[in-house]
Amino acid sequence: MKMSECREVKAKRVFIGAGCNRVVNNVSWGASGLISFGAQNAVAIFDPKISQILTTLPGHRATVNCTHWLPSSKFAFKAKNMKRQYLLSGDSDGVIILWELSVLSNKWRHILQLPHSHKKGVTCITAFMVSEADAMFASAFSDGVVNVWGVSFPSQPNEDCKVSCLDSISVGSKAMVALSLAELPQNPGRFVLVMGGLDNKIKLYHGERMGKFAYGCELKGHTDWIRSLDISLPLLTTDDTANSIVLVSSSQDKVIRIWKIMLGGDHGLRRREITLASYIDGPVFISGKLTYQISIESILIGHEDWVYSVQWQPPVYNSSEEHAWSQPLSILSASMDKTMMIWRPEKKTGVWMNTVCVGELSHCALGFYGGHWSPDGFSILAHGYGGSFHMWRNVSSEESENWKPQKVPSGHFAAVTDVSWARTGEYLLSVSHDQTTRVFSPWKKSEVHDTEDERWHEMARPQVHGHDINCVAFVRGKGNHRFVSGAEEKVLRVFEAPLSFLKTLNHTIAGELSSLIDLQADMQVLGANMSALGLSQKPIYAHASSEPVDRSRVEGIDTLETVPEAAPSELTEPPIEEQLGFHTLWPESHKLYGHGNELFSLCSDHKGTLVASSCKAQSTSMAEIWLWEAGTWKTVGRLGSHSLTVTHIEFSYDDTLLCSVSRDRHFSVFSLRKTDGGEIIHELVAKVEAHKRIIWACSWNPCGHQFATSSRDKTVKIWSVEDDDSQVKQVLSLPLFGSSVTALAWTVVDLEKNVGCLAIGMETGLIELWSIEIQKTEERGMAATASLVLRLEPLMCHVSAVNRLVWRPIKKAETRLRIQRLASCGADNCVRVFDVKFD
C-alpha cells in the first residue's frame, strides 16, 4: 500500500480522558452550555449533556491556571443571538489567549494572544458583558497587577475581535486571586471592580467604561485570605433592585459575607426597622456624581473548611413578571470540606440559610476547588483536589428540590506515562504520575434514539497507589484479566480483575466482544479494599459477611486503619467519582521483588507467559531486564546488555525475539526459546549503537522480524533481523522530524503485501502516520519503503510529549483491516483514542 495504492487515510477522535488542573479559578461554565477547564497546558472543553470532552485547544506553553467564557453562564440571557462565543484562558507564564467558538459549525479558532509583560502567572479572570457586541474583563497576576481590558466583538464574519488595555492597577506585593466586575446601579457607563487576595481585605475600584479606575474603599471583616468574589446583576428580586447590587465574598476563614452596594442619598438609603436581616453600615465611595454606601448584609457560617468559591445563580426568565429576566437570591458555595451548599434567604424573616447541601462523603475526596451554576440554574458542578468533576442536577419539577449526581468526564490530573489494551481490546488501561490506574471503555447506549458516536467513560480505578506509576503491561493469553504495574518503588505489583468488574464489563460494549461466563463461575473475589497507607489492596471475597466492619471499634488497631470498607458491586451504568475512587479497586495478587531502583518499563509477550521489566539504572548490573513467568511469577531470566536505563521493551509478534532500547543510545535484540523442561534460554543476538541521543521507543512489525526505533535525535530508523537471527541491519531511515520522537506503534494494514502503518508520536504532542512496506530482495535481503500518509491536526493531538502509542490488538485472521483503533497518552494528562480508516 504505497501512496498511490493508499488513496486516503482518515483519523477520527473517539475519546479524550483528562482531569482538571488543581487550580481554583480553572473552570468556567459558558452561556453556550459548554464547560472549559485547564488540563496541563491545554484548554479542554466538555459538554455536560453527553459527559464527554469535545476537544482540547493547544497554544499555551505553561500550565493553564484559569479559563473564563465570554459570555459566561451569568450572562446567558444576553447571548441568545450570538453566533460566535469567546473564551479567555490564562497560564502560569502570564499569557492570556482569546479563543472563538462558532456556535453553528462548532469549530474553534485561536484569535489572539494578549500583549503581556508579566513574569508571573495569571491567577484569575472576570468579565462583564456590556452588550452582545461589547464586553469588559479584568485579569489578575501573581506579581500584584490587575489589568482591565475592553473587547468588542465583530459584527461581520470576516472581522476579528478588538482588545484594548484600559487600565493597569498595581495593588502591591500581595497577589489578587479573586475578582468581580459590575456596572454601578443608576450610573450607566460606570463600573466597579472588587478584588481580594492574599490578605483579609477586599479592595474596591471604580471607573468609566473606557477610562481609568480609581481606588474607592476597602471592606474589612474577613480574617484570612479572600478566595472568591461575585457581584450580582441589578436584576435581583428585591424591593430596591434598581438602586443596589450585592457582593458575596468567601475566605479561608470558612465564612461567607454578603455586602450590599447601595445608591446613597435620601432616595436610595431608606432606614428600616431593626430586624435580624438588618445590615450594618460600612464605607462610602463616590463614583461620578453619585454616592454609594456599602453595608454588611449577612454573614453565612456553615462550612467547616476554606470556602474556595461563591457564585450567584444566573438570571432566570419569567414571562409573567414586568421585568422578564430576574436574578434569584441564591448563592452557591464550594469548600474544601467536600461539600457545596446553596444559600437562600427565608421568605418570612429574610435570614440567609443553606437550603441544599451536596458533596462527596467518601474518604478519598479531598475537597472542592470551585463551584459553578449551569446557565439554567438546574445543575451545579464542582471540581476537586483529585482533578475530578462532581455534578448534580435538580431533577424535581416541583418546588421541593431533588439533586441527583450526574455522569461527568474524568481522567488523570498528572502526566499519563503508559497505556495498554486489554487482551482482545475490550477496554483501555492507563497509568499516571497521579498515582492511579484507570480503565476506560465504551458503554452500551441506553437511549434508543441516540445516534451519536460511542461514548467512553471511566469504568474502574483498579489501583490507587502511594507512588507515581511509570509503566503497565496487560498479561495476555487465557485466564482472568490481569496486569502488572511498576511505580517509583522497586516492586512490581500484579492485579487480577474481581467478579464485580467482570459483571460490569457485560454492560459495556466490551461485554459483547468477549465471553465472561466461564471466568465468573470460578471467581471468588468480589473486589478489593484499600489499605490505610495506599500501598496494598486486599481482596474482598464474594461469600464473606456482607456487613462492613467498623475498624474504629476494633481494639488495638491504629487510628490510621479506620478506613471505611469498600462495597464493590456490579455497575449497570458509568460510575461517578465516589464509586470510582473506592469501590472499583482490583485485588493485588502478587508482589515481584528483584529490581534495585524504581521501575521504568514493562512488557508482556503475546502468549501471556512472560513479562519483562526494567528499572532506572546508572550501571550495567542495574540495567538488566528481568523476565518473569506469568502465573508462578518466578524470575526466569536476567538479560544483561545495556549500561543505562532501558526505556522501552517489546516482544516480537511470534515471541521469539525481544527488543530493548536504552538511554545508552543502543538497542539490543535477544532471542528467546523454551526448552522441553520449561526453562527459558535467552541469547543476545545484537547490540547496536543506533542513534546519537537517547532512544525512547521501539516497535515490531506484526508481519515479520523488522522493528523501528525512535530517538531524541529526531530520527526514526527501521531495522531487520536476518533470517538466521544472527545479525541486525538497518533497512531505512525516515526523514528528520521536527522534534524528539518519543513514541512508536506499528500495526499491519495488509498482511499479504506486508504493508503496515507506523504511528509516530513526538515531544511536541503531534502524531503522524507513516505507511511502511517491507520487501524481500535477492541482492540486499530485506528492504523497506515509507511514506507519510497522515499528519493529525494539532486540535486532535496532545499539547505535550506523547509518552506511548498502542494499536488495539487485532486477530490473526484479519489480513486486511480498513478501520483500526489507536490509543495514546501524554505528558498533558490526556488519554486519547482515535479510529484510523484506511481506504
Short mmCIF file of C-alpha atoms in Angstrom, two decimals, residues 353-514:
data_model
loop_
_atom_site.label_atom_id
_atom_site.label_comp_id
_atom_site.label_asym_id
_atom_site.label_seq_id
_atom_site.Cartn_x
_atom_site.Cartn_y
_atom_site.Cartn_z
CA MET A 353 -29.98 29.71 55.28
CA ASN A 354 -28.31 26.84 53.46
CA THR A 355 -31.20 25.04 51.77
CA VAL A 356 -29.22 22.46 49.77
CA CYS A 357 -26.03 20.60 50.68
CA VAL A 358 -24.34 18.10 48.35
CA GLY A 359 -20.92 16.55 48.43
CA GLU A 360 -18.63 13.58 48.45
CA LEU A 361 -18.74 11.67 51.71
CA SER A 362 -16.01 9.14 50.96
CA HIS A 363 -12.55 9.43 52.45
CA CYS A 364 -10.92 9.74 49.03
CA ALA A 365 -12.33 13.15 48.08
CA LEU A 366 -10.04 15.94 49.24
CA GLY A 367 -12.30 18.95 48.93
CA PHE A 368 -13.68 21.22 46.22
CA TYR A 369 -11.73 23.99 44.49
CA GLY A 370 -14.73 25.66 42.88
CA GLY A 371 -18.48 25.52 42.29
CA HIS A 372 -20.40 26.62 39.19
CA TRP A 373 -24.04 27.09 38.11
CA SER A 374 -25.34 25.94 34.75
CA PRO A 375 -26.98 28.70 32.68
CA ASP A 376 -30.48 27.38 33.53
CA GLY A 377 -29.71 27.03 37.27
CA PHE A 378 -30.76 23.36 37.36
CA SER A 379 -27.23 21.91 37.52
CA ILE A 380 -24.24 22.62 39.73
CA LEU A 381 -20.66 21.50 39.14
CA ALA A 382 -17.65 21.22 41.46
CA HIS A 383 -14.06 20.43 40.61
CA GLY A 384 -11.93 18.80 43.24
CA TYR A 385 -8.43 18.30 44.54
CA GLY A 386 -8.14 14.97 42.71
CA GLY A 387 -8.65 16.62 39.30
CA SER A 388 -12.20 15.29 39.29
CA PHE A 389 -15.57 16.79 38.43
CA HIS A 390 -18.73 16.32 40.51
CA MET A 391 -22.08 17.38 39.09
CA TRP A 392 -25.60 17.36 40.48
CA ARG A 393 -28.85 18.18 38.72
CA ASN A 394 -32.19 19.16 40.25
CA VAL A 395 -34.45 16.51 38.74
CA SER A 396 -37.58 17.65 40.57
CA SER A 397 -40.12 19.72 38.66
CA GLU A 398 -41.86 20.78 41.86
CA GLU A 399 -40.79 23.26 44.50
CA SER A 400 -39.16 20.55 46.60
CA GLU A 401 -35.66 20.11 45.23
CA ASN A 402 -34.09 16.75 44.42
CA TRP A 403 -30.39 17.00 43.46
CA LYS A 404 -29.01 13.82 41.87
CA PRO A 405 -25.37 13.06 40.93
CA GLN A 406 -24.69 13.11 37.19
CA LYS A 407 -22.12 11.49 34.90
CA VAL A 408 -19.09 13.66 34.13
CA PRO A 409 -15.89 13.10 32.15
CA SER A 410 -12.86 12.01 34.14
CA GLY A 411 -9.18 11.34 33.67
CA HIS A 412 -5.72 11.74 35.11
CA PHE A 413 -4.58 15.02 36.64
CA ALA A 414 -0.85 14.38 36.11
CA ALA A 415 1.27 13.06 33.23
CA VAL A 416 -0.04 9.76 31.82
CA THR A 417 3.01 7.52 31.50
CA ASP A 418 1.71 4.34 29.86
CA VAL A 419 -1.38 2.75 28.29
CA SER A 420 -2.19 -0.86 27.47
CA TRP A 421 -5.16 -2.52 25.74
CA ALA A 422 -6.88 -5.46 27.42
CA ARG A 423 -6.24 -8.92 25.95
CA THR A 424 -8.56 -8.58 22.98
CA GLY A 425 -9.03 -4.81 23.12
CA GLU A 426 -12.19 -4.74 25.25
CA TYR A 427 -11.02 -1.70 27.18
CA LEU A 428 -8.01 0.54 27.75
CA LEU A 429 -5.85 0.71 30.87
CA SER A 430 -3.75 3.79 31.71
CA VAL A 431 -1.29 4.67 34.49
CA SER A 432 -0.11 8.07 35.63
CA HIS A 433 2.00 10.13 37.98
CA ASP A 434 -1.27 10.98 39.73
CA GLN A 435 -0.74 7.54 41.38
CA THR A 436 -3.80 5.89 39.86
CA THR A 437 -4.53 3.20 37.27
CA ARG A 438 -7.74 3.75 35.28
CA VAL A 439 -9.86 1.65 32.93
CA PHE A 440 -11.69 3.41 30.08
CA SER A 441 -14.33 1.68 27.98
CA PRO A 442 -17.19 2.49 25.60
CA TRP A 443 -20.56 1.84 27.28
CA LYS A 444 -23.71 0.49 25.69
CA LYS A 445 -26.15 3.22 24.74
CA SER A 446 -29.18 3.32 26.96
CA GLU A 447 -31.10 5.81 24.82
CA VAL A 448 -32.79 4.21 21.81
CA HIS A 449 -32.82 7.46 19.87
CA ASP A 450 -29.12 8.09 20.48
CA THR A 451 -27.33 8.23 17.15
CA GLU A 452 -24.12 9.78 18.46
CA ASP A 453 -20.74 8.07 18.34
CA GLU A 454 -20.00 5.57 21.07
CA ARG A 455 -19.38 7.24 24.40
CA TRP A 456 -16.43 6.33 26.54
CA HIS A 457 -16.32 6.60 30.31
CA GLU A 458 -14.01 5.62 33.11
CA MET A 459 -15.18 2.17 34.14
CA ALA A 460 -12.90 1.35 37.07
CA ARG A 461 -9.90 2.57 39.02
CA PRO A 462 -8.09 -0.73 39.70
CA GLN A 463 -5.11 0.74 41.54
CA VAL A 464 -4.91 3.78 43.81
CA HIS A 465 -1.32 3.93 44.94
CA GLY A 466 1.09 5.83 47.16
CA HIS A 467 3.70 6.24 44.41
CA ASP A 468 3.80 7.70 40.89
CA ILE A 469 3.15 4.84 38.45
CA ASN A 470 5.51 4.65 35.47
CA CYS A 471 4.57 1.58 33.44
CA VAL A 472 1.94 -1.12 32.94
CA ALA A 473 1.52 -4.30 30.93
CA PHE A 474 -1.55 -6.45 30.39
CA VAL A 475 -0.80 -10.14 30.74
CA ARG A 476 -2.31 -11.59 27.59
CA GLY A 477 -3.32 -15.19 26.99
CA LYS A 478 -6.18 -17.10 28.59
CA GLY A 479 -7.43 -16.75 32.14
CA ASN A 480 -8.54 -13.78 34.15
CA HIS A 481 -7.97 -10.16 33.17
CA ARG A 482 -4.73 -9.22 34.92
CA PHE A 483 -2.00 -6.63 34.64
CA VAL A 484 1.39 -5.80 36.12
CA SER A 485 2.30 -2.23 37.09
CA GLY A 486 5.56 -0.61 38.09
CA ALA A 487 5.93 2.61 40.06
CA GLU A 488 8.65 4.75 41.62
CA GLU A 489 9.31 1.88 44.00
CA LYS A 490 11.36 -1.26 43.46
CA VAL A 491 8.38 -3.64 43.48
CA LEU A 492 6.22 -4.87 40.59
CA ARG A 493 2.59 -5.50 41.53
CA VAL A 494 0.19 -7.94 39.87
CA PHE A 495 -3.57 -7.23 39.88
CA GLU A 496 -6.44 -9.54 38.93
CA ALA A 497 -9.92 -8.45 37.85
CA PRO A 498 -12.55 -9.19 40.54
CA LEU A 499 -16.06 -10.53 39.97
CA SER A 500 -17.67 -7.08 40.27
CA PHE A 501 -15.53 -5.86 37.34
CA LEU A 502 -16.29 -8.90 35.16
CA LYS A 503 -20.02 -8.42 35.72
CA THR A 504 -19.76 -4.70 34.99
CA LEU A 505 -17.91 -5.50 31.76
CA ASN A 506 -21.10 -7.11 30.46
CA HIS A 507 -22.76 -3.68 30.47
CA THR A 508 -20.12 -2.12 28.25
CA ILE A 509 -19.63 -2.67 24.54
CA ALA A 510 -16.72 -4.92 25.56
CA GLY A 511 -19.24 -7.35 27.04
CA GLU A 512 -20.43 -8.10 23.52
CA LEU A 513 -16.90 -8.94 22.39
CA SER A 514 -15.80 -11.47 24.98
#
